[in-house]
mmCIF file of N, CA and C in Angstrom:
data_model
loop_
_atom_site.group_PDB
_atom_site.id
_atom_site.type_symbol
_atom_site.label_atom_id
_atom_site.label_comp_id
_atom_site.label_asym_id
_atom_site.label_seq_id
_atom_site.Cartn_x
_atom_site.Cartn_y
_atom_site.Cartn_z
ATOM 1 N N UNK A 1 13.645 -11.128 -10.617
ATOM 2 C CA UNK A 1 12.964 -10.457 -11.701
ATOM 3 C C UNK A 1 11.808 -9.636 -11.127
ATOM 4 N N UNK A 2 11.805 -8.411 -11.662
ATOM 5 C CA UNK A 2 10.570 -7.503 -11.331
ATOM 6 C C UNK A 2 9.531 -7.044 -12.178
ATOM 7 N N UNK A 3 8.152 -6.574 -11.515
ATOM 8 C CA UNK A 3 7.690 -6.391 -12.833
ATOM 9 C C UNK A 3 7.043 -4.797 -12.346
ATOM 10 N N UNK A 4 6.929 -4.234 -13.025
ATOM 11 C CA UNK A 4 6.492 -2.685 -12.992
ATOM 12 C C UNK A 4 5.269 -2.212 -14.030
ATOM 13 N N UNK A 5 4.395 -1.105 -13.421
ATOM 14 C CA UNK A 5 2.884 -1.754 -14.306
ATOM 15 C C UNK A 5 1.966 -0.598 -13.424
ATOM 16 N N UNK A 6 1.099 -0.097 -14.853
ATOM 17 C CA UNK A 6 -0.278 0.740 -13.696
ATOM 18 C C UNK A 6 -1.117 -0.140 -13.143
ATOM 19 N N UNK A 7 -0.896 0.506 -11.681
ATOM 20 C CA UNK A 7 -2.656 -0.658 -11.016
ATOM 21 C C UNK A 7 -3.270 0.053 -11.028
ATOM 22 N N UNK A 8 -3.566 1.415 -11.401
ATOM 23 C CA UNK A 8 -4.694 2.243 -10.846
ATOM 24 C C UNK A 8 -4.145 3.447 -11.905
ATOM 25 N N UNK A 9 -5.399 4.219 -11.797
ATOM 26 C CA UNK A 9 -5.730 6.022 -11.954
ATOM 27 C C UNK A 9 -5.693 6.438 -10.662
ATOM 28 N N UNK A 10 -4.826 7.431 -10.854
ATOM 29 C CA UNK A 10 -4.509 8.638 -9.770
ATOM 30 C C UNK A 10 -5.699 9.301 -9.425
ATOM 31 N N UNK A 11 -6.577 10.140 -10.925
ATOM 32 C CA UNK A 11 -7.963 10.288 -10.415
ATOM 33 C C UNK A 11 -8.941 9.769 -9.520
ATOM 34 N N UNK A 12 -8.791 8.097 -9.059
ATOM 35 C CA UNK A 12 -9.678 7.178 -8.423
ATOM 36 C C UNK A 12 -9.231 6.998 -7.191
ATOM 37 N N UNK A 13 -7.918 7.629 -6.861
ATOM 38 C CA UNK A 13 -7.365 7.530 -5.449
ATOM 39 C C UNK A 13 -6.868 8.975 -4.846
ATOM 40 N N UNK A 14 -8.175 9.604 -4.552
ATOM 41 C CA UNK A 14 -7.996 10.901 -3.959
ATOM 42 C C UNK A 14 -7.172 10.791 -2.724
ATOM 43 N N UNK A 15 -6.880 12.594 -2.557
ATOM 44 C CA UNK A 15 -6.181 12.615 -0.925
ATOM 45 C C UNK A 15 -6.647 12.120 -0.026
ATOM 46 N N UNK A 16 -6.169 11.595 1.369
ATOM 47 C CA UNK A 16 -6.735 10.830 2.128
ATOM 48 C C UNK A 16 -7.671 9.440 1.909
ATOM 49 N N UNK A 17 -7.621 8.416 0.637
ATOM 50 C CA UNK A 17 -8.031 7.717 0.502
ATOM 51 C C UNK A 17 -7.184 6.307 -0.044
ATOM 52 N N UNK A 18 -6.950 5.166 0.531
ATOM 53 C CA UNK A 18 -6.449 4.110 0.189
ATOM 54 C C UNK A 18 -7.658 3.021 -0.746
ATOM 55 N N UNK A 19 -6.483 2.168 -1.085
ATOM 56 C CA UNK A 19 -7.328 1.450 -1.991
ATOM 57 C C UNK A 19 -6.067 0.040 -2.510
ATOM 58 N N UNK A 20 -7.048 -1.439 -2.093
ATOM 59 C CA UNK A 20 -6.229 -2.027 -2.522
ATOM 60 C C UNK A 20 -6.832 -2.809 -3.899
ATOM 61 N N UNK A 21 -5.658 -3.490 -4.387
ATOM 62 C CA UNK A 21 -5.353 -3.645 -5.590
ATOM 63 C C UNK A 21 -4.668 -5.047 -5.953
ATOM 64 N N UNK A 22 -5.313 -6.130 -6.840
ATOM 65 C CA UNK A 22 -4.509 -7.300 -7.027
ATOM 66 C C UNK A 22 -3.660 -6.742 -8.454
ATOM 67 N N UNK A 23 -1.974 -7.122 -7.643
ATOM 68 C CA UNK A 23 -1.467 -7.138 -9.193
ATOM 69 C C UNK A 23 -1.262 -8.714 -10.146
ATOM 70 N N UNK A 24 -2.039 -8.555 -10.913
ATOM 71 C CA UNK A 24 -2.381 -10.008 -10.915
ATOM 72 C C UNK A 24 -0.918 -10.971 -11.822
ATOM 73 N N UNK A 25 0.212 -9.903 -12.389
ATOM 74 C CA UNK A 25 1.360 -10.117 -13.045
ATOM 75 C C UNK A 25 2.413 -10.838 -11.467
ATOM 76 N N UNK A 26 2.026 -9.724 -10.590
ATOM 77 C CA UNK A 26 3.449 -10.279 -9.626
ATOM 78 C C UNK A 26 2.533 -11.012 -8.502
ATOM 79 N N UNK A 27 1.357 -11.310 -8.763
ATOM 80 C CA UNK A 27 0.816 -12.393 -7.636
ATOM 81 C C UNK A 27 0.535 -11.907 -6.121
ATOM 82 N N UNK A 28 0.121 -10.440 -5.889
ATOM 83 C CA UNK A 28 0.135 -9.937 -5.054
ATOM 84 C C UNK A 28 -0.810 -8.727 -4.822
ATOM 85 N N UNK A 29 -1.315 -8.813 -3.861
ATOM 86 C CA UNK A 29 -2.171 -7.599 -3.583
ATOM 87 C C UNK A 29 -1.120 -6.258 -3.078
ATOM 88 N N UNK A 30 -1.572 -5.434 -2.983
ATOM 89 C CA UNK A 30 -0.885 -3.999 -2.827
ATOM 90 C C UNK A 30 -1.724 -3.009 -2.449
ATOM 91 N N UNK A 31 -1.453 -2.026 -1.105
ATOM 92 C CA UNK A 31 -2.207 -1.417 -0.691
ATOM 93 C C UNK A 31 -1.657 -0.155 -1.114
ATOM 94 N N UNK A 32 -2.299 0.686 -2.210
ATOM 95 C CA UNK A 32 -1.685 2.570 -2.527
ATOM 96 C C UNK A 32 -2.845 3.492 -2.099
ATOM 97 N N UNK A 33 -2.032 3.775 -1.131
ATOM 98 C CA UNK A 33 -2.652 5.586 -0.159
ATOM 99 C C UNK A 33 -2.082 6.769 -0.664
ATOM 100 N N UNK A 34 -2.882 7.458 -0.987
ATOM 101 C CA UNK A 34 -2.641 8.844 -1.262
ATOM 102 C C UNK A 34 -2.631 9.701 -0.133
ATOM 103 N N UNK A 35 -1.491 9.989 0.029
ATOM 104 C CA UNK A 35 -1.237 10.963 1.714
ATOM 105 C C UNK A 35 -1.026 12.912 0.783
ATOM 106 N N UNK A 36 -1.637 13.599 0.737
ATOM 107 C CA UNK A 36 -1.572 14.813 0.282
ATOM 108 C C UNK A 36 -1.121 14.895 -0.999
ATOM 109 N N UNK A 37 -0.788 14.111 -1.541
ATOM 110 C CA UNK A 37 -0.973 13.905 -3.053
ATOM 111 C C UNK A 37 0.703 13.160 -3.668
ATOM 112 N N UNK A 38 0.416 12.377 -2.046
ATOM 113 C CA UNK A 38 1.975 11.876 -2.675
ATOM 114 C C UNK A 38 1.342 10.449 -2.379
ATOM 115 N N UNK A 39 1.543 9.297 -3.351
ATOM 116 C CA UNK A 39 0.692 7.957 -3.653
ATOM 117 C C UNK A 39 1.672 7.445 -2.515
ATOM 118 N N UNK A 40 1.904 6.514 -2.442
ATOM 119 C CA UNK A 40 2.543 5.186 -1.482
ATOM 120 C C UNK A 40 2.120 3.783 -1.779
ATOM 121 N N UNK A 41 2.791 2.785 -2.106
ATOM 122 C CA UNK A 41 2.316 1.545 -2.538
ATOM 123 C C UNK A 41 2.955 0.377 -1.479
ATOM 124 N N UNK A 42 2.625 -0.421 -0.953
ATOM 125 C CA UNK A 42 3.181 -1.149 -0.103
ATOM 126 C C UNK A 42 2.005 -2.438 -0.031
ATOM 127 N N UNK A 43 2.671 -3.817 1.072
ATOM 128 C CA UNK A 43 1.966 -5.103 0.744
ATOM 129 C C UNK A 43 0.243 -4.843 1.720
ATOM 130 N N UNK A 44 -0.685 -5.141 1.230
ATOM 131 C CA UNK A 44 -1.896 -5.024 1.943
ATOM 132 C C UNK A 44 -2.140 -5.923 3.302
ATOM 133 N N UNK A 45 -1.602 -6.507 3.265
ATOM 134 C CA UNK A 45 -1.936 -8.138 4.587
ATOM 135 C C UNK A 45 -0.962 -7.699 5.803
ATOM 136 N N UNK A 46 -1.304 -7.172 6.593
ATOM 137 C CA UNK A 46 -1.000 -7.158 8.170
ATOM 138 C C UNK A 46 -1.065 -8.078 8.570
ATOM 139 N N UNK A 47 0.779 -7.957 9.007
ATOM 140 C CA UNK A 47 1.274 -9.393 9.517
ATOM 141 C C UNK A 47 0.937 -9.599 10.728
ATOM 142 N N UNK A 48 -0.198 -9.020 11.757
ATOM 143 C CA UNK A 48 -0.407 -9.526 12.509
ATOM 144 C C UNK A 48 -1.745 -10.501 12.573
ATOM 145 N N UNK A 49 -2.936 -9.986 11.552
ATOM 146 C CA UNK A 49 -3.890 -11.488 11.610
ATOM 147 C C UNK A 49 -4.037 -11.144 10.343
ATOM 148 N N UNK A 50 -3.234 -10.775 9.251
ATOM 149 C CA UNK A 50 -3.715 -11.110 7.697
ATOM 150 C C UNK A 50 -4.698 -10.335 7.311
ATOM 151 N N UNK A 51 -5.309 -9.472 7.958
ATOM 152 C CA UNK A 51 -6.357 -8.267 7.296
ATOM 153 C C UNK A 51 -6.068 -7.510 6.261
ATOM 154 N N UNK A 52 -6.657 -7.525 5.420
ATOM 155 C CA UNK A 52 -6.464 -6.154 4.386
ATOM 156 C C UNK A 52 -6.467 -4.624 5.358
ATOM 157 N N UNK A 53 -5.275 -3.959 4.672
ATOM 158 C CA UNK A 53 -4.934 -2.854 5.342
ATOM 159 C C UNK A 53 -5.782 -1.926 4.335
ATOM 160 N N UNK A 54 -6.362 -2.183 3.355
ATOM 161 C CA UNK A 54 -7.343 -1.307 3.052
ATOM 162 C C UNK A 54 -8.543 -1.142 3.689
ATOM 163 N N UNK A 55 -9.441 -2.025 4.613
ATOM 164 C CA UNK A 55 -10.270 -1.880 5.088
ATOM 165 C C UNK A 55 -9.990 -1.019 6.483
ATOM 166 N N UNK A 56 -8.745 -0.547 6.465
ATOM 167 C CA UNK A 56 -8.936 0.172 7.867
ATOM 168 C C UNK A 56 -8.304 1.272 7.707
ATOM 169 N N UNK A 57 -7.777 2.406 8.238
ATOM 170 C CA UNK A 57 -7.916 4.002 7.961
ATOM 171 C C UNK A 57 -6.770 4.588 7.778
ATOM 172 N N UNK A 58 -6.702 5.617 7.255
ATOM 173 C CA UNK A 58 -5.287 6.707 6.982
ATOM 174 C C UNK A 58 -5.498 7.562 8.067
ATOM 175 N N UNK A 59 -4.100 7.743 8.378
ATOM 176 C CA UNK A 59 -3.853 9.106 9.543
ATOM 177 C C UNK A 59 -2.646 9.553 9.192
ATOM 178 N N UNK A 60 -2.516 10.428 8.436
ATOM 179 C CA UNK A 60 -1.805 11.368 7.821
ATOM 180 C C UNK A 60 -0.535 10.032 6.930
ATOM 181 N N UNK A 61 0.610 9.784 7.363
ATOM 182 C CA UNK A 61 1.612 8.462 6.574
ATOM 183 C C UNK A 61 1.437 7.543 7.245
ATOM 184 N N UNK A 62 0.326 7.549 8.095
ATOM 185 C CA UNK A 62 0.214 5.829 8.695
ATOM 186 C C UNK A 62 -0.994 5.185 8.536
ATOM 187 N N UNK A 63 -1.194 4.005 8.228
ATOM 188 C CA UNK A 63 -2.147 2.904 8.169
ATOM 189 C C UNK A 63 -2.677 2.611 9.435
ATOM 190 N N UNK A 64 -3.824 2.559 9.527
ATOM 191 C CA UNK A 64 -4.067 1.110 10.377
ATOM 192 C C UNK A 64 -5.386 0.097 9.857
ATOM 193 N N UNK A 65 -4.836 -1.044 10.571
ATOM 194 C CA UNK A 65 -5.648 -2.221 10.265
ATOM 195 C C UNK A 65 -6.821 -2.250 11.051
ATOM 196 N N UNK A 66 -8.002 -1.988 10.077
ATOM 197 C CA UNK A 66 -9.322 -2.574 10.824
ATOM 198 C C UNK A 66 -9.643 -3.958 11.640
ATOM 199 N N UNK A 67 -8.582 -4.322 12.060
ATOM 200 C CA UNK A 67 -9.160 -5.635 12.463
ATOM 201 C C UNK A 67 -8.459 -5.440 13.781
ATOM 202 N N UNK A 68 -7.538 -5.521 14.307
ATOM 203 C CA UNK A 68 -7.078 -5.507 15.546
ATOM 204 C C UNK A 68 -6.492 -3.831 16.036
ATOM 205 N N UNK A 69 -6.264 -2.717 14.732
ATOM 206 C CA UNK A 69 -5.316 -1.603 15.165
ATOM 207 C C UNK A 69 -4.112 -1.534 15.219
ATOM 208 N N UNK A 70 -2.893 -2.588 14.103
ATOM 209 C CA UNK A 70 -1.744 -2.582 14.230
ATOM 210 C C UNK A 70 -1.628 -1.170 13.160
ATOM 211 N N UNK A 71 -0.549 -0.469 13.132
ATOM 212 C CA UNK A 71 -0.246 0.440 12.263
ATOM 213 C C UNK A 71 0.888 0.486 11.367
ATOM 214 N N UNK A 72 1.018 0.970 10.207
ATOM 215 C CA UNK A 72 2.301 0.820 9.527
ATOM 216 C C UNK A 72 2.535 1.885 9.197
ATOM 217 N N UNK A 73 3.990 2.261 9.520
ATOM 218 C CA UNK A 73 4.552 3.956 8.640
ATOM 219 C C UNK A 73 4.178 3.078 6.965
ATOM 220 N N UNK A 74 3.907 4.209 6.238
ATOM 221 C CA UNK A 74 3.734 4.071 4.904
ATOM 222 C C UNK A 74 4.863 4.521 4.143
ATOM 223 N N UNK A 75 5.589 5.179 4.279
ATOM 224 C CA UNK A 75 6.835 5.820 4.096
ATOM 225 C C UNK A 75 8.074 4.050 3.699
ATOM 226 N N UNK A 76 7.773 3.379 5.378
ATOM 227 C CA UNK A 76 8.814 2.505 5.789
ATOM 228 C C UNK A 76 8.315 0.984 5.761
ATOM 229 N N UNK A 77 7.450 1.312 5.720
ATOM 230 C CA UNK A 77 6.184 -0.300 6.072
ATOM 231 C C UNK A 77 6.492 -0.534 7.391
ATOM 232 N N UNK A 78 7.154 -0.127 8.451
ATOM 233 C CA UNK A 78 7.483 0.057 10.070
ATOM 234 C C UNK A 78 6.298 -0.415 10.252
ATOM 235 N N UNK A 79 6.264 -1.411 11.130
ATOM 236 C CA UNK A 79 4.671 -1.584 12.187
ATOM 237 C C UNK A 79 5.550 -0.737 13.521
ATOM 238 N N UNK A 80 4.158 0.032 13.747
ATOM 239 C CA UNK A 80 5.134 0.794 14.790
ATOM 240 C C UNK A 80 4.379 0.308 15.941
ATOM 241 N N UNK A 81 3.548 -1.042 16.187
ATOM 242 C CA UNK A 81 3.861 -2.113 17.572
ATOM 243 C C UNK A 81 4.638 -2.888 17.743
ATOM 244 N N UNK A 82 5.231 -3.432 17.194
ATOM 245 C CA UNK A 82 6.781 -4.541 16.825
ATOM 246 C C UNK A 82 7.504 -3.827 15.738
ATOM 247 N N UNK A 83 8.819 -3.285 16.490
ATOM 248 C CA UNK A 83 9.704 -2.571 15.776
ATOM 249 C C UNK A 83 9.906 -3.615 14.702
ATOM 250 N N UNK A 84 10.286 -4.355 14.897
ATOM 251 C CA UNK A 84 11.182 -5.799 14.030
ATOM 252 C C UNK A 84 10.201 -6.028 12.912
ATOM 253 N N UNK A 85 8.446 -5.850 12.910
ATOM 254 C CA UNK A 85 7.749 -5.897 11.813
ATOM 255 C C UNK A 85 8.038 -4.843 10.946
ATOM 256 N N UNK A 86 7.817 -5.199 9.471
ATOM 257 C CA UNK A 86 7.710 -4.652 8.309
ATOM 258 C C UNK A 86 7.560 -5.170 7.253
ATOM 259 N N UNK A 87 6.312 -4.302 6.845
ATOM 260 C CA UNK A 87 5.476 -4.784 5.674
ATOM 261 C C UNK A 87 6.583 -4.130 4.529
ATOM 262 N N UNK A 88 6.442 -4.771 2.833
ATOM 263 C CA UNK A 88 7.249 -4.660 1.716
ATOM 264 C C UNK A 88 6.575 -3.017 1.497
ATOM 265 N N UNK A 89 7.237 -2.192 0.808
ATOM 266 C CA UNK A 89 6.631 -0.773 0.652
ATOM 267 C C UNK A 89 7.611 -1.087 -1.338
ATOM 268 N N UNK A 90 7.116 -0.393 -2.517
ATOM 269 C CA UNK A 90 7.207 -0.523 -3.147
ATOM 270 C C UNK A 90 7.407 0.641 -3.916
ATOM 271 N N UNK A 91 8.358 0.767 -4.676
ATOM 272 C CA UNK A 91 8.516 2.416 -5.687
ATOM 273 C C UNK A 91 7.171 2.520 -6.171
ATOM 274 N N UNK A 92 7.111 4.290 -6.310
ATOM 275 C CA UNK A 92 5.562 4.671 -7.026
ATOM 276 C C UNK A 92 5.995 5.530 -7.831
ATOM 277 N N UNK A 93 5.182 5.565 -9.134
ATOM 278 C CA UNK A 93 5.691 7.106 -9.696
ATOM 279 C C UNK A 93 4.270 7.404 -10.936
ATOM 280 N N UNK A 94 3.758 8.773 -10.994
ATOM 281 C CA UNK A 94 2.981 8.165 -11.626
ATOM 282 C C UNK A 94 3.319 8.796 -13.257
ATOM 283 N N UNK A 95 2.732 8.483 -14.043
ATOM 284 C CA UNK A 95 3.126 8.583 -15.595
ATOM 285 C C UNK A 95 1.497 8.580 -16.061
ATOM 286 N N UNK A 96 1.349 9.854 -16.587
ATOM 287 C CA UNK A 96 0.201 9.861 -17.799
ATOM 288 C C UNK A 96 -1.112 9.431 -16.707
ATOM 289 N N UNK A 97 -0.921 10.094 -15.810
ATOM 290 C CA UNK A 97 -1.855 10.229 -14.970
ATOM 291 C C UNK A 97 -2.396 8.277 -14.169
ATOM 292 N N UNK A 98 -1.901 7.492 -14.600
ATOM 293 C CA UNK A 98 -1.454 6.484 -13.955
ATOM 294 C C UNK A 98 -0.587 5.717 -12.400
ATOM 295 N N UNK A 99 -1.109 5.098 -11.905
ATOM 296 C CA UNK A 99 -0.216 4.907 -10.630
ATOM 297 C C UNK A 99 0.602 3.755 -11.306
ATOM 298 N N UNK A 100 1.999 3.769 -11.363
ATOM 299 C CA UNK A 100 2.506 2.803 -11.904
ATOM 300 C C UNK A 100 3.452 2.252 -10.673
ATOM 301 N N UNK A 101 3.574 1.445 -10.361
ATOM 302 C CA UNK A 101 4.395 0.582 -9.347
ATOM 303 C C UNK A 101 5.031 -0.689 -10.065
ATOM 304 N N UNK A 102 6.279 -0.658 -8.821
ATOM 305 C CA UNK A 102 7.174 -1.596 -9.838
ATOM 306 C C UNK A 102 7.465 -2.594 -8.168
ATOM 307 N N UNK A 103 6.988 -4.126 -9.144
ATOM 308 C CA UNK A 103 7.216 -4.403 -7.373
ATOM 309 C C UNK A 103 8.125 -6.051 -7.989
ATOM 310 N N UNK A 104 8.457 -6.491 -6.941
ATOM 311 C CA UNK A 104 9.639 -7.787 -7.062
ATOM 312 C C UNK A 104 9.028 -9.000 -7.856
#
């Protein structure tokens, strides 16, 4: 079962700026970056020491984690230091000026 839902205003998540988000329906935090005005929603906790991937920076579709420097395609949730890692990445679409994400 899934649940789908605004976490945010599009207005509050300019270009080049991430921002995470508890969805408090599916029990999960969620990290949505705005890369040139296309949103991206995916899981916030870098599986390498559990950091919020919001506290650390955008470079054009990739993340990285303030805490050690692992990175994730945002596109793929790819950690592109361990191929075999990957974070959950989640449909986005927005409606009525809303970020609405639909996650598991």
């Amino acid at each position: 079962m899934s649940w789908r839902g605004r976490l945010a205003w599009l207005r509050d998540l300019p270009p080049g700026e991430v921002q995470a988000v508890w969805a408090t329906e599916a029990h999960r935090e969620v990290l949505l970056a705005n890369v040139a005005g296309t949103v991206y929603a995916m899981d916030n906790v870098c599986s390498h020491s559990g950091g919020s991937l919001a506290d650390g920076w955008l470079d054009g579709a990739v993340v990285t984690c303030g805490l050690h420097g692992w990175q994730y395609e945002l596109k793929t949730g790819v950690c592109l230091h361990v191929p075999n890692e990957q974070l959950a990445t989640f449909s986005v679409a927005i409606e009525d000026g809303g970020i609405v994400v639909e996650l598991p």
